[in-house]
Coordinates of C-alpha atoms and ligand atoms in Angstrom, one line a residue:
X1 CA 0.5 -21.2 -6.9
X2 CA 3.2 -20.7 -8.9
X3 CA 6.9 -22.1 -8.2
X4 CA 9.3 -19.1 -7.0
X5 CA 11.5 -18.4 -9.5
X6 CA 15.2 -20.7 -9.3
X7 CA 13.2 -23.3 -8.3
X8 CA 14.5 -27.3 -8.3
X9 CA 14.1 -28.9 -11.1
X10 CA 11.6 -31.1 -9.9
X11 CA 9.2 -29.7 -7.3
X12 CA 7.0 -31.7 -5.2
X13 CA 3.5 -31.8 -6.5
X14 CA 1.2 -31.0 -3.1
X15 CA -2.5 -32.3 -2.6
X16 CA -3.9 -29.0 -3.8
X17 CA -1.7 -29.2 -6.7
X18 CA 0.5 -26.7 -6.3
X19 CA 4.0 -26.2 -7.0
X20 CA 6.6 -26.0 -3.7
X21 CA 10.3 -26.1 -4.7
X22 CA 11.3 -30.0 -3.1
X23 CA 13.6 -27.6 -1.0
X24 CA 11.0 -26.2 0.8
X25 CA 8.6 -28.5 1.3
X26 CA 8.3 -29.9 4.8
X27 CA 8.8 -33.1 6.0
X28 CA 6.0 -34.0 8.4
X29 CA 8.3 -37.4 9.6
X30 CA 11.5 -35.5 10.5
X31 CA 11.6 -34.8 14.2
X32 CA 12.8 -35.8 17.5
X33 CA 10.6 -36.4 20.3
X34 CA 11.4 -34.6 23.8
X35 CA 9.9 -34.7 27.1
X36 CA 10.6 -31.3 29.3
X37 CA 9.6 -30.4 32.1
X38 CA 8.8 -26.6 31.9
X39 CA 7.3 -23.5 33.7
X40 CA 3.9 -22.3 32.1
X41 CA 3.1 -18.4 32.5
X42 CA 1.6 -18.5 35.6
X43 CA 4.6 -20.6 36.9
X44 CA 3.2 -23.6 37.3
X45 CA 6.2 -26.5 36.5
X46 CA 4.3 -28.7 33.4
X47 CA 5.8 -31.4 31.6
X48 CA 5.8 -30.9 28.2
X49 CA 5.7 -33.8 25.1
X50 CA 6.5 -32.4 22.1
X51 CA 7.6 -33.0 18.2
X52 CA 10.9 -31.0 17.6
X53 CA 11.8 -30.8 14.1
X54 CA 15.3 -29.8 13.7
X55 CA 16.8 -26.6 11.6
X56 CA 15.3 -26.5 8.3
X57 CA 16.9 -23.8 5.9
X58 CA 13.8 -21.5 4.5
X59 CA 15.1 -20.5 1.3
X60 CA 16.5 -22.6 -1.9
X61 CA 19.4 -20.0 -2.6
X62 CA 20.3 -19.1 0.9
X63 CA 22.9 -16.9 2.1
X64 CA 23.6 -18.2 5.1
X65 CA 22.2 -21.0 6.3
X66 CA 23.2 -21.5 9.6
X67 CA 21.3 -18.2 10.0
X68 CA 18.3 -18.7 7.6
X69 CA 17.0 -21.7 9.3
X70 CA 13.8 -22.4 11.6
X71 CA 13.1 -24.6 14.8
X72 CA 9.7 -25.8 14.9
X73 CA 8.2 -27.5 18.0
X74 CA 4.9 -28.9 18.5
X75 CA 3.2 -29.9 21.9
X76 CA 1.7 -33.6 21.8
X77 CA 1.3 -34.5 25.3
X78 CA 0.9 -31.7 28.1
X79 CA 1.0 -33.4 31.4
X80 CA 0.5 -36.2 30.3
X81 CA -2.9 -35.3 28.3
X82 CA -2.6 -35.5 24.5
X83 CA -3.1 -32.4 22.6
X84 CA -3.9 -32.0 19.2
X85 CA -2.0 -29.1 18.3
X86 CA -2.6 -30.2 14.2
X87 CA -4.7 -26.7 13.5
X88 CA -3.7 -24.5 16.8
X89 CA -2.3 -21.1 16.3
X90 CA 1.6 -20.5 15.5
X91 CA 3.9 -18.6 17.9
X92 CA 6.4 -17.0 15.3
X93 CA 9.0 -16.3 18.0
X94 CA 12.1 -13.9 16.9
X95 CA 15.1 -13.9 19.4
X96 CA 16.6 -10.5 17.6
X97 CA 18.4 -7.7 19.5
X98 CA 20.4 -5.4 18.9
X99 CA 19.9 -5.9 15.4
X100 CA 22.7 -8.9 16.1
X101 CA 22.3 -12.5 14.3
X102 CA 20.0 -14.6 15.8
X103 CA 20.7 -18.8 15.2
X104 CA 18.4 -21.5 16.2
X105 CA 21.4 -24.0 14.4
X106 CA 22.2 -25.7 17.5
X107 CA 18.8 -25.9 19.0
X108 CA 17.8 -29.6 20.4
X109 CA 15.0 -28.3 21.8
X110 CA 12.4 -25.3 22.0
X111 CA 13.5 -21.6 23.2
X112 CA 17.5 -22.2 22.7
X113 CA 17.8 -20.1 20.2
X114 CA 20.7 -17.9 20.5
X115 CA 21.8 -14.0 19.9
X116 CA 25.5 -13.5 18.4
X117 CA 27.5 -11.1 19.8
X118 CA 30.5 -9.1 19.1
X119 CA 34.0 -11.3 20.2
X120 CA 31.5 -15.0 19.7
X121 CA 29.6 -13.8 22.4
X122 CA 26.3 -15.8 22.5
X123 CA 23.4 -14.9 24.6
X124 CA 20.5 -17.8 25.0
X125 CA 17.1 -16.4 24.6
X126 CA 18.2 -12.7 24.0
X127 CA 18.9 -12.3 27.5
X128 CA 15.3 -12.1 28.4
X129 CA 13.9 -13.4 31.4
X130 CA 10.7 -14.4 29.6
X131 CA 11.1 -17.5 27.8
X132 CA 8.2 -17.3 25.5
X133 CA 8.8 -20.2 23.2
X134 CA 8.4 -22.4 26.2
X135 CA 5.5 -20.3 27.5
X136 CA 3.3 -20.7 24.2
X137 CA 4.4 -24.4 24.0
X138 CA 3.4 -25.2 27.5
X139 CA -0.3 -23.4 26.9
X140 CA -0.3 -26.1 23.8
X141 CA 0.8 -23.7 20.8
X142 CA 2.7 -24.3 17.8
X143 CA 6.1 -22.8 18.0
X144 CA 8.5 -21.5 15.1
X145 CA 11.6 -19.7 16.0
X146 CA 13.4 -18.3 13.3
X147 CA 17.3 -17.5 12.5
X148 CA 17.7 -14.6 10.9
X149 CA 20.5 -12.6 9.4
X150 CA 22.2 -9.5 11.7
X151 CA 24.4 -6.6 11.2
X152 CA 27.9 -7.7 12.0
X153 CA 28.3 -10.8 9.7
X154 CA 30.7 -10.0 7.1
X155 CA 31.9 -12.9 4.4
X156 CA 35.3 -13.7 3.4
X157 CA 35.3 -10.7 1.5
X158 CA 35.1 -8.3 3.2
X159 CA 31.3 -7.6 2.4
X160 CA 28.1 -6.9 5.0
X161 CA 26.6 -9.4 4.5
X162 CA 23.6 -9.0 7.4
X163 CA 23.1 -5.5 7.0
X164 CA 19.6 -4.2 6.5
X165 CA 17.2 -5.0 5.1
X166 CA 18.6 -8.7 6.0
X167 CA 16.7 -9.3 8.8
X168 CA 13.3 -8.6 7.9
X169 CA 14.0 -9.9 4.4
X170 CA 14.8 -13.5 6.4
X171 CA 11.9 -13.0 8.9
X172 CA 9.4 -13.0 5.9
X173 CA 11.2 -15.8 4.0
X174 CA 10.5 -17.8 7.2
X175 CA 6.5 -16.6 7.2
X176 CA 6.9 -17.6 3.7
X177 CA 8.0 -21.1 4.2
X178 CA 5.0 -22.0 6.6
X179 CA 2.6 -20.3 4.4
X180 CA 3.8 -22.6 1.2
X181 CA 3.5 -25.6 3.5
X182 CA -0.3 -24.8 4.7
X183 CA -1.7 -28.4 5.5
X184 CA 1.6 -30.1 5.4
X185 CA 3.5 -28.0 8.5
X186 CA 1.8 -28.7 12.0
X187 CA -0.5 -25.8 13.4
X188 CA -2.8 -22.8 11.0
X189 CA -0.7 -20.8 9.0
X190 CA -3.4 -18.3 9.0
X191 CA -3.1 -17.8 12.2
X192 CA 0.2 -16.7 13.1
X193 CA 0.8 -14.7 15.8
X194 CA 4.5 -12.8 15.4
X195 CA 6.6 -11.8 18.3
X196 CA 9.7 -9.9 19.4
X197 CA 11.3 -7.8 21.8
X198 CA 13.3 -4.7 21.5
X199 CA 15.6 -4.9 18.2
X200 CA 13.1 -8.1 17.2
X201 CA 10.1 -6.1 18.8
X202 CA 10.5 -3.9 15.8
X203 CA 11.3 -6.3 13.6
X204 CA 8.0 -8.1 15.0
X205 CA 6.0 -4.8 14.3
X206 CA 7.2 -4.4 10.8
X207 CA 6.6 -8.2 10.0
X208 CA 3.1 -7.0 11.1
X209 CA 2.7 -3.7 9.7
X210 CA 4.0 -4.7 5.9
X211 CA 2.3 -8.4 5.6
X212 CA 2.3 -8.7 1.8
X213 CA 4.5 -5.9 0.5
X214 CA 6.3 -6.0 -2.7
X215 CA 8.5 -3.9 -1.7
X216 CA 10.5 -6.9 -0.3
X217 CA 10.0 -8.9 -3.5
X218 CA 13.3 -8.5 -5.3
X219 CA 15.3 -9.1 -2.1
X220 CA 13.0 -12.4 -1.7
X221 CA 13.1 -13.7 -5.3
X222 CA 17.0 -13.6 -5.0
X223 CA 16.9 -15.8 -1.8
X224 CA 14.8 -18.2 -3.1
X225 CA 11.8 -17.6 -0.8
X226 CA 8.6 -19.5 -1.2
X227 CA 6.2 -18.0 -3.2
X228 CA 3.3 -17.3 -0.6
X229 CA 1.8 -14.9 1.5
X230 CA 3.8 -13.2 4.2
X231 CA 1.4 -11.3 6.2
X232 CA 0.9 -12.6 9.8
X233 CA -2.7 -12.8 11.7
X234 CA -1.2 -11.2 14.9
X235 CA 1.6 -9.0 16.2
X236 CA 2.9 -9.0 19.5
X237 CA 6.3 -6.5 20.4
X238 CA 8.0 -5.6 23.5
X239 CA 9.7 -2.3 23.8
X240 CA 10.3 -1.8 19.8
X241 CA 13.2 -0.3 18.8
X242 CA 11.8 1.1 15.7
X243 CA 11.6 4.5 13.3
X244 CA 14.8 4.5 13.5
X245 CA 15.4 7.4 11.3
X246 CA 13.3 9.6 13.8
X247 CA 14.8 7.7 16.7
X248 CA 17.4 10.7 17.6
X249 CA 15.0 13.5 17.2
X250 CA 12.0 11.5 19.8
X251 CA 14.8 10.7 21.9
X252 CA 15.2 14.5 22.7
X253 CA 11.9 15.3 23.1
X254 CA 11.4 12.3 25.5
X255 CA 14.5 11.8 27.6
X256 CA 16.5 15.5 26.3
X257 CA 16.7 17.0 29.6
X258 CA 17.1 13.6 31.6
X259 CA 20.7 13.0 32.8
X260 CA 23.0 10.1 32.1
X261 CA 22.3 7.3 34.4
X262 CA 26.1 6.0 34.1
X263 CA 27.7 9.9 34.9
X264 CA 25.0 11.5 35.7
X265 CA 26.0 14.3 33.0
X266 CA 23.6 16.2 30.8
X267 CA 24.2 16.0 26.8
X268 CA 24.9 19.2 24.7
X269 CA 21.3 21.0 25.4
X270 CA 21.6 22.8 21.7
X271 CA 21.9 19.6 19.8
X272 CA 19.2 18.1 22.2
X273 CA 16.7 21.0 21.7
X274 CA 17.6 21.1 17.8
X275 CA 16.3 17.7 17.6
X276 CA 13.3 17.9 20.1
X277 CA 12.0 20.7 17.7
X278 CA 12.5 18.5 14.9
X279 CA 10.8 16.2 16.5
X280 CA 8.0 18.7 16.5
X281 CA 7.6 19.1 13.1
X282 CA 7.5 14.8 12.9
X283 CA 5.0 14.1 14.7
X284 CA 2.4 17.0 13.7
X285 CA 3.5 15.5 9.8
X286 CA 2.2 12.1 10.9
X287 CA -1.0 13.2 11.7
X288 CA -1.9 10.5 14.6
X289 CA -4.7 10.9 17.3
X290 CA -4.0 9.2 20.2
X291 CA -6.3 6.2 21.7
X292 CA -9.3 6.4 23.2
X293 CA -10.7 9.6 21.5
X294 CA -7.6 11.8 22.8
X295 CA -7.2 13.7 19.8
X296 CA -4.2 14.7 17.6
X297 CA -1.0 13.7 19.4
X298 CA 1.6 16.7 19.0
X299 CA 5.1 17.3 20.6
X300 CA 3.7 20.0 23.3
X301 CA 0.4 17.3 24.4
X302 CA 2.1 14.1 24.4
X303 CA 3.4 14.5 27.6
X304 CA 0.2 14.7 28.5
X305 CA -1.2 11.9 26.7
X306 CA 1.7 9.9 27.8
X307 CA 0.5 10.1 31.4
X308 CA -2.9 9.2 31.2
X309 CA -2.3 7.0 29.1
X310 CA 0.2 4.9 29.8
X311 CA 2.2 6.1 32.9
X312 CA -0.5 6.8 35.5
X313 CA -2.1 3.2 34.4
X314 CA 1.0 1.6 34.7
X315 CA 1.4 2.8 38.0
X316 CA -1.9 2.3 39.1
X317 CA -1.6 -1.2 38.2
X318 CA 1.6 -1.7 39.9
X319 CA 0.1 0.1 43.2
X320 CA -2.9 -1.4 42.9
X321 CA -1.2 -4.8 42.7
X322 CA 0.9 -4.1 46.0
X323 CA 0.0 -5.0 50.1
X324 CA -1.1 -2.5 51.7
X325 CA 2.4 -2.5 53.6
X326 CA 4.8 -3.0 50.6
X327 CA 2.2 0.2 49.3
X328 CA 2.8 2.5 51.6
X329 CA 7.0 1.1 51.4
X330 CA 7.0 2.6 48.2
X331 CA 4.9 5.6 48.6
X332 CA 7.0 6.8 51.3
X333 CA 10.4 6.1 49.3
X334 CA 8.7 7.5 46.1
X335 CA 7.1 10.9 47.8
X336 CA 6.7 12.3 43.8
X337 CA 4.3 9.0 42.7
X338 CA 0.7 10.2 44.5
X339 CA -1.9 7.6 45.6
X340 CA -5.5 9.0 45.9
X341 CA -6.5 5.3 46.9
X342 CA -7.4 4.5 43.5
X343 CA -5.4 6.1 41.4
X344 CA -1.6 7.1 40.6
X345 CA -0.6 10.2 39.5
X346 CA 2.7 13.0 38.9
X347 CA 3.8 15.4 36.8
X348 CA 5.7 14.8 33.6
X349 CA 8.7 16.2 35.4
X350 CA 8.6 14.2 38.2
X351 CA 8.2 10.7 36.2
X352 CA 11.0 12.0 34.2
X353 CA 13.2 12.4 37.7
X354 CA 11.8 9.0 38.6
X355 CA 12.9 6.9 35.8
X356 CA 16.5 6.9 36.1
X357 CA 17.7 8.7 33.0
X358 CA 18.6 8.3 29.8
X359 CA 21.2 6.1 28.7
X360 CA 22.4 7.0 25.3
X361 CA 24.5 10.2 24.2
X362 CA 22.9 12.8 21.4
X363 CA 21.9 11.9 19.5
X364 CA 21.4 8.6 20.3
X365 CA 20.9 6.6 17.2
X366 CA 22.8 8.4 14.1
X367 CA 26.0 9.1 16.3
X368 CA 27.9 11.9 14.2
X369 CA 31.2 9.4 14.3
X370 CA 28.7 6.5 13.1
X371 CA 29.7 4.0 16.2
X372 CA 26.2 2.8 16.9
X373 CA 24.9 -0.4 16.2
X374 CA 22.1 1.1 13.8
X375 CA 25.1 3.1 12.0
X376 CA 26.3 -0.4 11.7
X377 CA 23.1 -1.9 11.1
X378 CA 22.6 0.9 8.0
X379 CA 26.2 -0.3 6.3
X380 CA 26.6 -1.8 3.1
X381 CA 28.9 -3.7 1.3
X382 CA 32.1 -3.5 2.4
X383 CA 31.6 -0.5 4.7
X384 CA 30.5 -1.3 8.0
X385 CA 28.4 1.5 9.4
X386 CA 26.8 4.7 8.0
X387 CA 24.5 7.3 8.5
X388 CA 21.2 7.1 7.9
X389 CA 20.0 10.7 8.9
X390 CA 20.7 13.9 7.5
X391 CA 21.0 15.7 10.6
X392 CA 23.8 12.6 11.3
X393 CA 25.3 13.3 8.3
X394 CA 25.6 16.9 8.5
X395 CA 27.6 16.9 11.8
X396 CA 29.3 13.8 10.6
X397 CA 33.1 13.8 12.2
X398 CA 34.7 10.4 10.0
X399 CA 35.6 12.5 7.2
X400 CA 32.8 11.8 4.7
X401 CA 32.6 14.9 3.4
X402 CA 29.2 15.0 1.1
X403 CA 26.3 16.8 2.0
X404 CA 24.1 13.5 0.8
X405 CA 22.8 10.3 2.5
X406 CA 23.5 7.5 0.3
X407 CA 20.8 6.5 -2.8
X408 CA 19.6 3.1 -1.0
X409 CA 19.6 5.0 2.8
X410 CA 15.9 6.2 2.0
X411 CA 14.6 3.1 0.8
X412 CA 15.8 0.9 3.1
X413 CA 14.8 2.8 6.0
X414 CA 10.9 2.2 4.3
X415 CA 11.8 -1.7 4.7
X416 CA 13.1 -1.4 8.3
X417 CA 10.4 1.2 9.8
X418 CA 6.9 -0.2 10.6
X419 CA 5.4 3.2 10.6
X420 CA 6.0 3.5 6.7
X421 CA 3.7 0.5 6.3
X422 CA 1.3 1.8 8.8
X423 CA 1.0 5.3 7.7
X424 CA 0.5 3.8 3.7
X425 CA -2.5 1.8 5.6
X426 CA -1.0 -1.3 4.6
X427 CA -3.9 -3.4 3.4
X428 CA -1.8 -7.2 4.2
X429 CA -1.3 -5.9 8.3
X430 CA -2.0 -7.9 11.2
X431 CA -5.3 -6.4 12.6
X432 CA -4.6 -7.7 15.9
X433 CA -1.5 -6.2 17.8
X434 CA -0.5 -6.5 21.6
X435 CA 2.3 -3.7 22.4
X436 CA 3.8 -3.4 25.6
X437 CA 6.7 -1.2 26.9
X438 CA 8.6 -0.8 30.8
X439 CA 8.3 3.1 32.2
X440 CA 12.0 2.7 32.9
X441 CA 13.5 2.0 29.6
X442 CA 15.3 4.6 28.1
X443 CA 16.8 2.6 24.7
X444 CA 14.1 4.8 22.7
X445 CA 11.4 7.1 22.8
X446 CA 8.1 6.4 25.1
X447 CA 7.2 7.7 21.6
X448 CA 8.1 5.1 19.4
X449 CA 6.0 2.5 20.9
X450 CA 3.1 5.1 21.6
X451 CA 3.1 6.0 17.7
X452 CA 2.9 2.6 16.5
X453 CA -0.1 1.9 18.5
X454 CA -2.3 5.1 18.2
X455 CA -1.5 4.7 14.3
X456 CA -2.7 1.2 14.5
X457 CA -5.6 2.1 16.6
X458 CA -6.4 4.8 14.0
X459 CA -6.8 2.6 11.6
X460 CA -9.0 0.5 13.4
X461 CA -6.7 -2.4 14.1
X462 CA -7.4 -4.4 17.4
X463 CA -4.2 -2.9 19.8
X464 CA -3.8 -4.2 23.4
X465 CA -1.2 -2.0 24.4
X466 CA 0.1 -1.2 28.0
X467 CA 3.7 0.1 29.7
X468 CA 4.7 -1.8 32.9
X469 CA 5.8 0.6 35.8
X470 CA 9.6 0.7 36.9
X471 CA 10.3 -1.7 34.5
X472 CA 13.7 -1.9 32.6
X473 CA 14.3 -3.0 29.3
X474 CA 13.3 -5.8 27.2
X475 CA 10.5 -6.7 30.6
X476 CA 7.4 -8.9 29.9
X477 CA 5.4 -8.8 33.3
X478 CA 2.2 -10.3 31.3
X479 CA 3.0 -13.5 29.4
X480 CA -0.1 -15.2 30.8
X481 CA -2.4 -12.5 30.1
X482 CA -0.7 -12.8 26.2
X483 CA -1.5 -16.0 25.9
X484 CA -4.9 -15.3 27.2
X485 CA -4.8 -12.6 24.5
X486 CA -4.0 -15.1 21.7
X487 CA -6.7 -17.3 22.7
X488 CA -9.1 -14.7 22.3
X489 CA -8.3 -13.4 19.4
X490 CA -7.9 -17.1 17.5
X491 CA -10.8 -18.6 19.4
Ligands
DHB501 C1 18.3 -3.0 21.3 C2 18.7 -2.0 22.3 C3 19.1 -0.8 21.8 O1 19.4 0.2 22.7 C4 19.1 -0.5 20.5 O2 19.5 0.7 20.1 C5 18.8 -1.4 19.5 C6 18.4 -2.7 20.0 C7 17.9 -4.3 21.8 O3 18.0 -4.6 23.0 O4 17.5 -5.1 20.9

């Protein structure tokens, strides 16, 4: 290897030889020791010994650090059994949502990493239920948990500082840093299994989808990243908010006639139908059959494919999984959801009267006054939000008063969408993915997620994907059967 450019001036010489900046090269003897008592994914209590090394900053020049900066923890003793966790797989564990900072700078222990929001508003583990740091370190993983960069820091300045790309650009520097410290950090850095959910479901995805891209490599260079691969072994994301700039248009097609579940109101049906049929046009341009021999996915079948694919599984599952009492409970309370004694099964229409409804306006991602968090996430500089659409642009209502997205917009929607990776066939992907989704979330398209894993599946990749009936956003109802999964797949 070669030292990343900026390097110190006296990097550490490592056994193979190569060059790591002495910034960046791990200390093996720097870590506390804790003993918790956690709850393993089949929620069984397990005491846990484990090395926790403290936030260490990923790159030499960083912007942030109190952002930029990784927890890693590494089981030694489960139950009092020593593990050797030297070689196991790494659990690259993002905590992002809402496209918010993430910090892991006040960690003293595994799965404290914490979301920043709006007013100093912190919320531990993203708000999920599903502490999956603790999961994989209980089932005697490696964990890393990243900081990372998100939309609303701004510097003294005035400037957006954690605007897109930011956050993937961070994610990767992270990847980076374990990858230039093969041998020296604990677990196999070639086998890294990412994860995420929602906002950091996507960002898990695209981690995945553009392993080794140098599309990145300016943004890195300038950070100070290590000079080593970035491509992970594994992908794992929950409910990804991703494609952002075709967010608006799926959203239409999918939840467009749906009411509002806070008023109950429908949106303007013309600008819902103009996007639906845009939507049209997008997906026959991408050109993806579904799984499992389907065929080509296209606005008027994906309803279809939708429901056999995901939707009447999911609620097969979740039927199948009932008492026969709590069974015929929910039958009779859900007349529209049919049981043939094997098998679930409604209409389109009636799942989309089932679900609840949507729960953002139209469109719901490039809002024409820009007052999203992906308007905010899409600012630059000093200004704080913009549009990153055309069809947002053209109905824009702040005044802009240009007919053109800004020169960067385009190209940094390619670094924030995992489908650009995964449509260029991405040679440096994961080939492994496990993508999972609740029927009841409306923050995106049923699309979205669906996309992502036919395209992968396309392409021959390895996807595990399933939805999880009547289940809300940011949901994982399977963490055992993931960390079955990752055994597999590493074994
Ligand atoms: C998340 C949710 C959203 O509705 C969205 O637009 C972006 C991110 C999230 O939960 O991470």
């Amino acid at each position: 290897g070669v030292a990343a450019p900026g390097a110190a001036a006296s990097p550490a010489v490592r056994a193979g030889g190569d060059r790591l900046p002495q910034a960046l090269t791990f200390d093996q003897d720097i870590y506390t020791v804790r003993t918790d008592t956690l709850t393993d994914a089949n929620g069984e209590s397990v005491q846990v010994t484990y090395r926790f090394y403290a936030p260490i900053t990923y790159v030499t020049r960083p912007v942030d650090a109190t952002h930029q900066s990784l927890v890693i923890s590494v089981p030694v003793a489960i139950d009092g059994k020593k593990v050797d966790a030297s070689r196991a797989p790494i659990v690259f564990a993002n905590w992002v949502g809402g496209y918010f900072p993430v910090s892991v700078a006040a960690a003293t222990g595994v799965g404290e990493g914490v979301m920043e929001m709006p007013g100093g508003q912190v919320l531990v583990n993203n708000g999920n239920d599903t502490n999956l740091p603790k999961l994989a370190l209980a089932a005697g993983y490696v964990v890393v948990e990243p900081g990372a960069r998100g939309r609303t820091l701004v510097d003294d300045g005035g400037v957006h500082y954690g605007t897109a790309p930011a956050v993937i650009v961070d994610l990767k520097a992270a990847v980076r840093y374990l990858r230039a410290n093969k041998g020296r950090v604990p677990g196999d850095t070639d086998r890294i299994i990412s994860t995420g959910t929602s906002a950091g479901g996507a960002m898990s995805a695209l981690l995945g989808a553009s392993g080794g891209s140098h599309l990145y490599d300016t943004h890195l260079t300038e950070l100070g990243a290590a000079d080593a691969g970035d491509g992970v072994f594994a992908t794992a994301a929950w409910c990804p908010i991703a494609d952002l700039e075709h967010a608006d248009m799926a959203y239409e097609w999918c939840w467009g006639t749906t009411k509002l579940a806070r008023t109950g109101a429908l949106v303007d049906q013309t600008l819902s139908k103009e996007l639906s049929a845009l939507f049209a046009d997008y997906q026959a341009s991408l050109r993806i059959d579904g799984l499992h021999g389907y065929g080509r996915l296209t606005a008027r079948n994906y309803d279809d494919y939708l429901l056999k694919t995901y939707l009447w599984p999911a609620a097969t599952t979740y039927l199948a999984g009932l008492s026969a009492t709590a069974r015929a409970t929910y039958l009779a309370a859900n007349p529209t959801i049919r049981w043939d004694g094997k098998q679930a099964s409604f209409t389109w229409d009636e799942y989309l009267a089932h679900m609840g409804g949507r729960n953002k306006g139209v469109p719901s991602f490039d809002a024409f006054d820009a007052s999203t968090g992906e308007n905010n996430l899409f600012g630059n500089g000093t200004v704080s939000a913009r549009h990153f659409t055309q069809y947002g642009l053209d109905h824009d209502t702040t005044g802009l008063g240009t007919k053109h997205l800004d020169k960067d917009i385009p190209g940094t929607l390619d670094l924030m969408n995992p489908m650009h990776f995964i449509q260029q066939r991405n040679a440096g992907r994961s080939r492994y993915w496990w993508i999972r989704l609740g029927t009841s979330d409306p923050h995106t398209s049923l699309t979205i997620s669906s996309n992502i894993a036919a395209s992968l599946g396309q392409l021959g990749d390895s996807v595990n994907t399933a939805m999880y009936w009547d289940a809300g956003h940011a949901t994982n109802r399977d963490p055992a059967a993931f960390l079955s999964w990752i055994a597999g797949i590493t074994g």
